[in-house]
PDB file of C-alpha atoms in Angstrom:
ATOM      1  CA  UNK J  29     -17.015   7.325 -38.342  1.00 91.00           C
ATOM      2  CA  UNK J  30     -19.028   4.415 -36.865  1.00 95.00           C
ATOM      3  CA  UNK J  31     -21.702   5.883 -35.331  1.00 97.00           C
ATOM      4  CA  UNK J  32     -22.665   4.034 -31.898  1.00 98.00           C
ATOM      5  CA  UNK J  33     -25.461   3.938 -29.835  1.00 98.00           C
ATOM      6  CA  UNK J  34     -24.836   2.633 -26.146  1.00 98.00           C
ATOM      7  CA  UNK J  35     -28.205   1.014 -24.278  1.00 98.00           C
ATOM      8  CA  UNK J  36     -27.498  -0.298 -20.555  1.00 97.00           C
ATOM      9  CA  UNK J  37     -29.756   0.172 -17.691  1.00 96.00           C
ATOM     10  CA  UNK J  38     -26.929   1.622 -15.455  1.00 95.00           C
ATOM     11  CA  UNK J  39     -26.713   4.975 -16.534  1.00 95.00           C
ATOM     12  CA  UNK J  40     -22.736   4.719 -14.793  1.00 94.00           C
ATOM     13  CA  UNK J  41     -22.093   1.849 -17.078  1.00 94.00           C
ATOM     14  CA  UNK J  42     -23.686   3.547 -19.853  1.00 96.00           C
ATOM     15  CA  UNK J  43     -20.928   6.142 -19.463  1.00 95.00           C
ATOM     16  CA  UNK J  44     -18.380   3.831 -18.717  1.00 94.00           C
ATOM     17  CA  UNK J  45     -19.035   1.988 -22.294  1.00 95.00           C
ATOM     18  CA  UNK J  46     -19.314   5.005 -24.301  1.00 96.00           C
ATOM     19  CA  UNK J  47     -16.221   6.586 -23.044  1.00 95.00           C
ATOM     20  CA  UNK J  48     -14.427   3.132 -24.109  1.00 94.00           C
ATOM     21  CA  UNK J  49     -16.126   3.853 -27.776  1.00 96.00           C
ATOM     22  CA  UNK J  50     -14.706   7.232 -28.027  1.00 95.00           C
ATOM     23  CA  UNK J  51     -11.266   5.696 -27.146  1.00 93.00           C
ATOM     24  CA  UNK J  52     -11.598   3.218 -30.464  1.00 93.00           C
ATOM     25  CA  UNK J  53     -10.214   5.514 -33.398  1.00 91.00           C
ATOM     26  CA  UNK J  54     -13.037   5.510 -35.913  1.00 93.00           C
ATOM     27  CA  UNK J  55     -16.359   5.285 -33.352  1.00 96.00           C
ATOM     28  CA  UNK J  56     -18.437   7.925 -32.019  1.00 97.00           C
ATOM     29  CA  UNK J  57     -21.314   7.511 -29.561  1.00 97.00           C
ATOM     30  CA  UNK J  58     -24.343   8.580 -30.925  1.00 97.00           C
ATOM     31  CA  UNK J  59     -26.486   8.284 -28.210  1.00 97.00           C
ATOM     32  CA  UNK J  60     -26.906   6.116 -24.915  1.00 97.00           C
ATOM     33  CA  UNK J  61     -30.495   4.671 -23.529  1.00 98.00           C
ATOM     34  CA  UNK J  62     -31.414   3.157 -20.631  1.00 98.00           C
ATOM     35  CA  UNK J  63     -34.392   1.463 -21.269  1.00 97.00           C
ATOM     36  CA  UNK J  64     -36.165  -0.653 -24.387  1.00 97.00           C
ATOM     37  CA  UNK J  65     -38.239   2.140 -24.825  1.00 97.00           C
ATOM     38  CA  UNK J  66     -35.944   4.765 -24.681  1.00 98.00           C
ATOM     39  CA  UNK J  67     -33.442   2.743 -27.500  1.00 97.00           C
ATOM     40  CA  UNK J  68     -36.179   2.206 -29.957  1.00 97.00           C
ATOM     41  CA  UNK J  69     -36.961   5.896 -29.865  1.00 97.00           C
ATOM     42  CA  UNK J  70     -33.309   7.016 -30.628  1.00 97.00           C
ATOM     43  CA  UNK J  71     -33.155   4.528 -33.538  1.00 96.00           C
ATOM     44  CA  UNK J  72     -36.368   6.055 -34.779  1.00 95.00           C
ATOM     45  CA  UNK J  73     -34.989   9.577 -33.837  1.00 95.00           C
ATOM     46  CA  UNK J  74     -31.236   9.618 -34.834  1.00 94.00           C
ATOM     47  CA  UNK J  75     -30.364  10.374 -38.601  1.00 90.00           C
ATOM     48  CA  UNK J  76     -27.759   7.465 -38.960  1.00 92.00           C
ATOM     49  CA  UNK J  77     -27.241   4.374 -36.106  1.00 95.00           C
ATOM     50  CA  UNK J  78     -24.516   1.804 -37.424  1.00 96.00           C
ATOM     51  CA  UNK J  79     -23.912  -0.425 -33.990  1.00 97.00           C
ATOM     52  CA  UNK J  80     -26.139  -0.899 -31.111  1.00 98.00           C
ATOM     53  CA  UNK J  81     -24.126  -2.241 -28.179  1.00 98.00           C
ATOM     54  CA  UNK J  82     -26.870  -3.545 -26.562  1.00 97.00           C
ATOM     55  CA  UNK J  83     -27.349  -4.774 -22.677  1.00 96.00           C
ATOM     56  CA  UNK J  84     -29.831  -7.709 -21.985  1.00 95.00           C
ATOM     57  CA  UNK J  85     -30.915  -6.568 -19.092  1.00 95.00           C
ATOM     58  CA  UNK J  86     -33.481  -3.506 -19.218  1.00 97.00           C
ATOM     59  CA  UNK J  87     -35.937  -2.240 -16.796  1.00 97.00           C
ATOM     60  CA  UNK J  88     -38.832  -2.783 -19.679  1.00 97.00           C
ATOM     61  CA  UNK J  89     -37.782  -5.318 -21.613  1.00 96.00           C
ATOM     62  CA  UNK J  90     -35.558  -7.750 -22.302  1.00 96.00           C
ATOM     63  CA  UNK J  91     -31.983  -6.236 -25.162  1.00 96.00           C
ATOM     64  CA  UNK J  92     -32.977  -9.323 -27.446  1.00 95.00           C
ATOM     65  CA  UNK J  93     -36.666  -7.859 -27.356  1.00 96.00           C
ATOM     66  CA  UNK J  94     -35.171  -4.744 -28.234  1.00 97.00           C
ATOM     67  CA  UNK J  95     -33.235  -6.394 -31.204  1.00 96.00           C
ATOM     68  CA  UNK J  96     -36.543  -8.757 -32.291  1.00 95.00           C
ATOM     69  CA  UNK J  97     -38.944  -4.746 -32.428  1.00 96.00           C
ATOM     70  CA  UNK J  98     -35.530  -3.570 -34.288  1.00 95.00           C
ATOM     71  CA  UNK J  99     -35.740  -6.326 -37.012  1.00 93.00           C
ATOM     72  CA  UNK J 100     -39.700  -5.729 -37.084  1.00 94.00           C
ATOM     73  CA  UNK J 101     -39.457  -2.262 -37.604  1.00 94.00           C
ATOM     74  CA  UNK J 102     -36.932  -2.869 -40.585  1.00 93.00           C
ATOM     75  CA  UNK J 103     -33.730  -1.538 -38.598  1.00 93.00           C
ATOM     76  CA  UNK J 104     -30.867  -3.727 -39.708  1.00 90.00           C
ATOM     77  CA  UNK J 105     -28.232  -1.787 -37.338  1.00 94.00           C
ATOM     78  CA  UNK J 106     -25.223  -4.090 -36.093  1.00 95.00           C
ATOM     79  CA  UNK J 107     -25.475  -4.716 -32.363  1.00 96.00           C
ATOM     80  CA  UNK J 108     -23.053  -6.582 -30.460  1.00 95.00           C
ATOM     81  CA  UNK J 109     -24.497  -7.439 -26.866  1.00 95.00           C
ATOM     82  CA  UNK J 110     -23.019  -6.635 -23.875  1.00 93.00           C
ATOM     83  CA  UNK J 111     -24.324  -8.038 -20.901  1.00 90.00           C
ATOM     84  CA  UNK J 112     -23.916 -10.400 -17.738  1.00 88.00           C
ATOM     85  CA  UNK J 113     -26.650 -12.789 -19.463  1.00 88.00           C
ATOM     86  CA  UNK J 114     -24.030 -15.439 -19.948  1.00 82.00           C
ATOM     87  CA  UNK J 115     -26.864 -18.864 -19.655  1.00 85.00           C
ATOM     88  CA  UNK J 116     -26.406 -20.629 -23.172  1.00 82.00           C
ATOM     89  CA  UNK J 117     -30.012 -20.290 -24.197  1.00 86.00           C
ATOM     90  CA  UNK J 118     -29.415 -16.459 -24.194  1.00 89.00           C
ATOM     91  CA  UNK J 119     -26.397 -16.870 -26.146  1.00 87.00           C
ATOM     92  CA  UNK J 120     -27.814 -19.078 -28.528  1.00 88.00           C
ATOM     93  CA  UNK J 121     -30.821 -16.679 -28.876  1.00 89.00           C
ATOM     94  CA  UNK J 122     -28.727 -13.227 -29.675  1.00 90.00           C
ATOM     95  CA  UNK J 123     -27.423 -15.710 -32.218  1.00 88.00           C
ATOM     96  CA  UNK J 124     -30.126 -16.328 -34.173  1.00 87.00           C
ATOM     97  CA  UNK J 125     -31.278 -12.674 -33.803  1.00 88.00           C
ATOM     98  CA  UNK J 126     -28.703 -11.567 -35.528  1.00 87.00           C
ATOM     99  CA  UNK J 127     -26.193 -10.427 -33.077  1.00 91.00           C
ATOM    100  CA  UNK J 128     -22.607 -10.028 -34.251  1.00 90.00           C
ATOM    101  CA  UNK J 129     -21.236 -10.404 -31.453  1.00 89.00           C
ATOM    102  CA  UNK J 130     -21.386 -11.397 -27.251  1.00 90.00           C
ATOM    103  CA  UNK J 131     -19.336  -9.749 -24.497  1.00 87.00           C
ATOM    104  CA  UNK J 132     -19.715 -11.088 -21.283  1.00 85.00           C
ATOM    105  CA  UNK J 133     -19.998  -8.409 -18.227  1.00 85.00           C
ATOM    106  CA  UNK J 134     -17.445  -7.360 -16.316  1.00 79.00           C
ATOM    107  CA  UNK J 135     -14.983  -6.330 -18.994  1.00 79.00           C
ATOM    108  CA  UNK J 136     -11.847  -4.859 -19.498  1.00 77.00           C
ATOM    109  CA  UNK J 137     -11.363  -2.130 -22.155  1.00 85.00           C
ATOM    110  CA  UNK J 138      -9.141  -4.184 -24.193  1.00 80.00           C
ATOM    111  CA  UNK J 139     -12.130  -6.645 -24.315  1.00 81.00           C
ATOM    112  CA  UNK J 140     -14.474  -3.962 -25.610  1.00 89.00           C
ATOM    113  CA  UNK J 141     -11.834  -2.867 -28.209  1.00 89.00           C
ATOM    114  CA  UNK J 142     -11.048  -6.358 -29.757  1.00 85.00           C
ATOM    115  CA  UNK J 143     -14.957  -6.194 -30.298  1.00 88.00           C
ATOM    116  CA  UNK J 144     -15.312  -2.960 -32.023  1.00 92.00           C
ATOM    117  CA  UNK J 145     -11.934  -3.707 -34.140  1.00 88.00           C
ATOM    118  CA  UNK J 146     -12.660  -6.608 -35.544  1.00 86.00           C
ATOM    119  CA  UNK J 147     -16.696  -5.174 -36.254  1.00 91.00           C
ATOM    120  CA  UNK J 148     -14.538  -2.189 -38.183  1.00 89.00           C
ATOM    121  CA  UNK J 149     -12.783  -5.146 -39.957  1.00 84.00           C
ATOM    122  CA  UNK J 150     -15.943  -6.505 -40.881  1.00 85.00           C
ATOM    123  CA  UNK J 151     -17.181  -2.933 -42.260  1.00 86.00           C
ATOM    124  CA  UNK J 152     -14.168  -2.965 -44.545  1.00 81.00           C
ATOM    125  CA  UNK J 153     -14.226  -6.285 -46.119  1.00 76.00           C
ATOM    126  CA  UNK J 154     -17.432  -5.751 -47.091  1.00 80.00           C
ATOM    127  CA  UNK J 155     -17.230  -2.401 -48.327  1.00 76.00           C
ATOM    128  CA  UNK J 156     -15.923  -3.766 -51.817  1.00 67.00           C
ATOM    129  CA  UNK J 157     -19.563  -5.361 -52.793  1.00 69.00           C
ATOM    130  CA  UNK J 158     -20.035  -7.161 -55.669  1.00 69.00           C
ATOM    131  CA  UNK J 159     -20.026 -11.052 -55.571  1.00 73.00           C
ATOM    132  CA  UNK J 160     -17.434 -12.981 -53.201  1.00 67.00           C
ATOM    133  CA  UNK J 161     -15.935 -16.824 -54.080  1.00 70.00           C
ATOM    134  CA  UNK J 162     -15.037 -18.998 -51.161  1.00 75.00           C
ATOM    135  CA  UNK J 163     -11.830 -17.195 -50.386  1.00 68.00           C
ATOM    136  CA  UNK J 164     -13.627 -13.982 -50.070  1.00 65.00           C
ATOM    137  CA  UNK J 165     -16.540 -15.658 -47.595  1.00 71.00           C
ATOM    138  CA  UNK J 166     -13.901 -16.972 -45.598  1.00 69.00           C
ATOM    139  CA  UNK J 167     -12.153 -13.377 -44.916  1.00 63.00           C
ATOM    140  CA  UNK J 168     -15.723 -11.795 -44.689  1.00 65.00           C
ATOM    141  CA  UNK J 169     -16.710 -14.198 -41.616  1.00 69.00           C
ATOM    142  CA  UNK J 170     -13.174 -14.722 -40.476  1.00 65.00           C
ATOM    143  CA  UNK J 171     -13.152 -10.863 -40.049  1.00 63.00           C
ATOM    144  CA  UNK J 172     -15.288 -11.234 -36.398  1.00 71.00           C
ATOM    145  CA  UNK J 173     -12.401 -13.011 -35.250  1.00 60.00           C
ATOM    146  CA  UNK J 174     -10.370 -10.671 -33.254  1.00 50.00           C
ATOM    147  CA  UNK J 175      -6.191 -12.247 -33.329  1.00 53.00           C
ATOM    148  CA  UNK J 176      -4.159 -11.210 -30.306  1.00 47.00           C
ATOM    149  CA  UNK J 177      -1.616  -9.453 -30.531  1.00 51.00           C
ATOM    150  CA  UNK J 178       1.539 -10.997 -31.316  1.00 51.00           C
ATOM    151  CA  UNK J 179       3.860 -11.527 -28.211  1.00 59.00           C
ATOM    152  CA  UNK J 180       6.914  -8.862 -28.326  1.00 72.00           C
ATOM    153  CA  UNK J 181      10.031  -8.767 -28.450  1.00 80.00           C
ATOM    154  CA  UNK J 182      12.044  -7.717 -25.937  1.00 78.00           C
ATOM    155  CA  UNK J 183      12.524  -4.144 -25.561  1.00 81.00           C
ATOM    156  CA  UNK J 184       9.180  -2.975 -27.498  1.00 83.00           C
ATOM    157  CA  UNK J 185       6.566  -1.533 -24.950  1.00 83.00           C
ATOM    158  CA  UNK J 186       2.495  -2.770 -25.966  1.00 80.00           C
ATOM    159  CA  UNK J 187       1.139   0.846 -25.271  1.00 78.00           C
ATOM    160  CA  UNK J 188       3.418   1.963 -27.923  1.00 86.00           C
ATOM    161  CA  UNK J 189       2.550  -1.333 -30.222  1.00 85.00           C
ATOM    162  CA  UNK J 190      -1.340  -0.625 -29.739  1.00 81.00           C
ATOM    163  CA  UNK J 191      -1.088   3.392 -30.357  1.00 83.00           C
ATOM    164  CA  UNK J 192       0.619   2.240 -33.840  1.00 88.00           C
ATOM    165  CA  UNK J 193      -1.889  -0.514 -34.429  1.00 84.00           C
ATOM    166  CA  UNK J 194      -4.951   1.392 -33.855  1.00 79.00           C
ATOM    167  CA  UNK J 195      -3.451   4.814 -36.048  1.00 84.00           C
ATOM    168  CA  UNK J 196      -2.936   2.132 -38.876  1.00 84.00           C
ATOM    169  CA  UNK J 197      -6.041   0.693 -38.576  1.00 80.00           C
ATOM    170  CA  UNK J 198      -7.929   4.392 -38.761  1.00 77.00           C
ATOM    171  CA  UNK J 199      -6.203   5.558 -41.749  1.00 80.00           C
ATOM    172  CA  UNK J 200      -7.789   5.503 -45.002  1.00 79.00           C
ATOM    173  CA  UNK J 201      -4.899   4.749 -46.669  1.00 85.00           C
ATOM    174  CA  UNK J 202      -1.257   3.628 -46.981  1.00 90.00           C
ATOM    175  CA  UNK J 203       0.651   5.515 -43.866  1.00 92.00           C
ATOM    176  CA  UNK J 204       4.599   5.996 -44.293  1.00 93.00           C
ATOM    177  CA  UNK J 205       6.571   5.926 -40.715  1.00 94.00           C
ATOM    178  CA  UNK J 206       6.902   9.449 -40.626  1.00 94.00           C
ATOM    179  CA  UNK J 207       3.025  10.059 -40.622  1.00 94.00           C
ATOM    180  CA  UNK J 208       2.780   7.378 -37.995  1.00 92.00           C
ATOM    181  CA  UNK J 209       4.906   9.271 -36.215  1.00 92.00           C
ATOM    182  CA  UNK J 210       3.301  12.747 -36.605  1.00 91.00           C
ATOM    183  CA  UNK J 211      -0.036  10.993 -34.686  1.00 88.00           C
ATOM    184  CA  UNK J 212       1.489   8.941 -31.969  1.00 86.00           C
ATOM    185  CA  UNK J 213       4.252  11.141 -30.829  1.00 88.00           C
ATOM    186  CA  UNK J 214       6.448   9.157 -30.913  1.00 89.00           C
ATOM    187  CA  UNK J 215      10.071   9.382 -33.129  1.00 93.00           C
ATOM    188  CA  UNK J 216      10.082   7.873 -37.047  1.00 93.00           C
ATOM    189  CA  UNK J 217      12.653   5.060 -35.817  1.00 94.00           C
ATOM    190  CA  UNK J 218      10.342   3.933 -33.232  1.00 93.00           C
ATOM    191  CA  UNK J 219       7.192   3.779 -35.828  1.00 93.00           C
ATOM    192  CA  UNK J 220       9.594   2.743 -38.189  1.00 94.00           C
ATOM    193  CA  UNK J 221      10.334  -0.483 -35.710  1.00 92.00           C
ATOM    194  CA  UNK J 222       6.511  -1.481 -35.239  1.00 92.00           C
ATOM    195  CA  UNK J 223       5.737  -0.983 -38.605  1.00 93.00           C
ATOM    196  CA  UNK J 224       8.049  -3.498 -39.225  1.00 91.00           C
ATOM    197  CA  UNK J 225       6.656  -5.863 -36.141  1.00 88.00           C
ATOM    198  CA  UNK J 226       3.286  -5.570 -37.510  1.00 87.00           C
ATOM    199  CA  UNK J 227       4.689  -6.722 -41.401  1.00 86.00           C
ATOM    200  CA  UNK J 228       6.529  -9.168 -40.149  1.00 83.00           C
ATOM    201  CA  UNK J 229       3.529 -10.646 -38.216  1.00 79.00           C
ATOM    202  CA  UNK J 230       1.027 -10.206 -41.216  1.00 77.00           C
ATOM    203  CA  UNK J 231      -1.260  -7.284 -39.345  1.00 78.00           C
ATOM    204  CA  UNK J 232       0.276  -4.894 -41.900  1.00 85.00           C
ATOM    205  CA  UNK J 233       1.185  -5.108 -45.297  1.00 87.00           C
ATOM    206  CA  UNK J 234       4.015  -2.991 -46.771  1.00 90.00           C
ATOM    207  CA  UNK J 235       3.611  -0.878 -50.445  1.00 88.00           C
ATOM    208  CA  UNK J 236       5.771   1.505 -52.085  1.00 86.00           C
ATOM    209  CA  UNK J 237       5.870   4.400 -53.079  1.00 81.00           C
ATOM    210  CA  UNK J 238       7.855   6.091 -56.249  1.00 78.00           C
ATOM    211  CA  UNK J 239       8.897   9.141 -56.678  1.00 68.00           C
ATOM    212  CA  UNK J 240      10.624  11.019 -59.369  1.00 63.00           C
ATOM    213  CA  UNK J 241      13.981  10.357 -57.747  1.00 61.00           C
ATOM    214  CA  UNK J 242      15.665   8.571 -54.797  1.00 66.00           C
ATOM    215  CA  UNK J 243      14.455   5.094 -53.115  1.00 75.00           C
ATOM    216  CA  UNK J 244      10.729   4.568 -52.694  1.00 83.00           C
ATOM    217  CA  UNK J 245       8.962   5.668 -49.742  1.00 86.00           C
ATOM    218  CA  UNK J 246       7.845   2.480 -47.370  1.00 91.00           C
ATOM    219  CA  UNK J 247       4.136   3.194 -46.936  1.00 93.00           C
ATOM    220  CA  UNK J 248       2.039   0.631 -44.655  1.00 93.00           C
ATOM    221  CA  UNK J 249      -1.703   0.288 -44.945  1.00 89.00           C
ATOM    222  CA  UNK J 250      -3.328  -2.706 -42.304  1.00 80.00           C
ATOM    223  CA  UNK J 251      -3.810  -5.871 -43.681  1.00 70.00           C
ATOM    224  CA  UNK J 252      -7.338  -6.095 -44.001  1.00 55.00           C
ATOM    225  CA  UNK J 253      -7.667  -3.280 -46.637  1.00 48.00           C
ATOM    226  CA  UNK J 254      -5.307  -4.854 -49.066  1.00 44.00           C
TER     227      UNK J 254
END
């Protein structure tokens, strides 16, 4: 699990936000602050912080003061901001402090989740280690970039398409339509059918499986692992 820590000064929003990070299959909220003060003390506090969504506006100080005492202090936790702080200078500033990424206030939850997939995206690439060529650099930063979904067909429903998405995206592995099936809820033709959506649009990739007899099992793992 991603473990999350929400800061906003609105202890509402706060609650808002983290209940949109439960949502996101493979983040947990670790904590949630309200003030500088009070988010410095639960990185110094908290056995393991991976992602600071961090607001701008605090009653003490300032988030990117926040994530200048963070690098200081030798934390090197993620944060994405999240904040109505939308001048450029600000922008430019959580830039070159290191911030992954900027999500304007108000938001949708789909806006929140494109975020935190493609910073789960990121996580994997870079998982491997080791040294990268130019191909490799290019998927590691390309990995921010959060792609729409493709447009559907006719007859497929997007609640359906994102339930699929995001159980493919959790796994650790290769998922066959059958297991797909067993943690949507819904039947293996139908997970069967996005499966293939998301193959055909290069989100998924398709491997197989042998056995000692028969045809081999269709197994699906998301693109970004493979």
């Amino acid at each position: 699990m991603i473990e999350v820590l929400v800061v906003d000064d609105d202890a509402r929003v706060a609650r808002v936000n983290a209940a949109y990070v439960e949502k996101v299959p493979g983040f947990h909220v670790a904590g949630e602050a309200h003030s500088a003060a009070e988010a410095l003390r639960l990185l110094e506090t908290l056995p393991r912080m991976d992602l600071v969504l961090m607001d701008h506006y605090l009653p003490d100080e300032t988030g990117l003061a926040v994530v200048r005492e963070m690098r200081r202090r030798g934390h090197q936790t993620d944060v994405i901001m999240v904040t109505a702080a939308r001048d450029v200078a600000t922008v430019q500033a959580a830039m070159r402090h290191g911030a992954l990424q900027y999500l304007v206030k108000p938001f949708a939850f789909a806006g929140l989740r494109a975020k935190l997939e493609a910073y789960a995206r990121l996580r994997r690439t870079l998982d491997g280690g080791g040294e990268a060529e130019q191909a490799e650099v290019d998927r590691i930063f390309g990995a921010l970039s959060a792609p729409a979904d493709p447009e559907l067909p006719k007859g497929h429903s997007p609640t359906t398409a994102a339930l699929v998405r995001q159980s493919l995206m959790a796994a650790e592995g290769p998922l066959s339509a059958q297991e797909i099936a067993d943690r949507t809820g819904v039947s293996r033709q139908t997970a069967q059918r996005y499966l293939k959506l998301l193959e055909r649009t290069g989100r998924a990739r398709l491997t197989l499986k042998y056995g000692d007899a028969g045809r081999p099992e269709h197994r699906y793992v998301w693109a970004t692992r493979v």
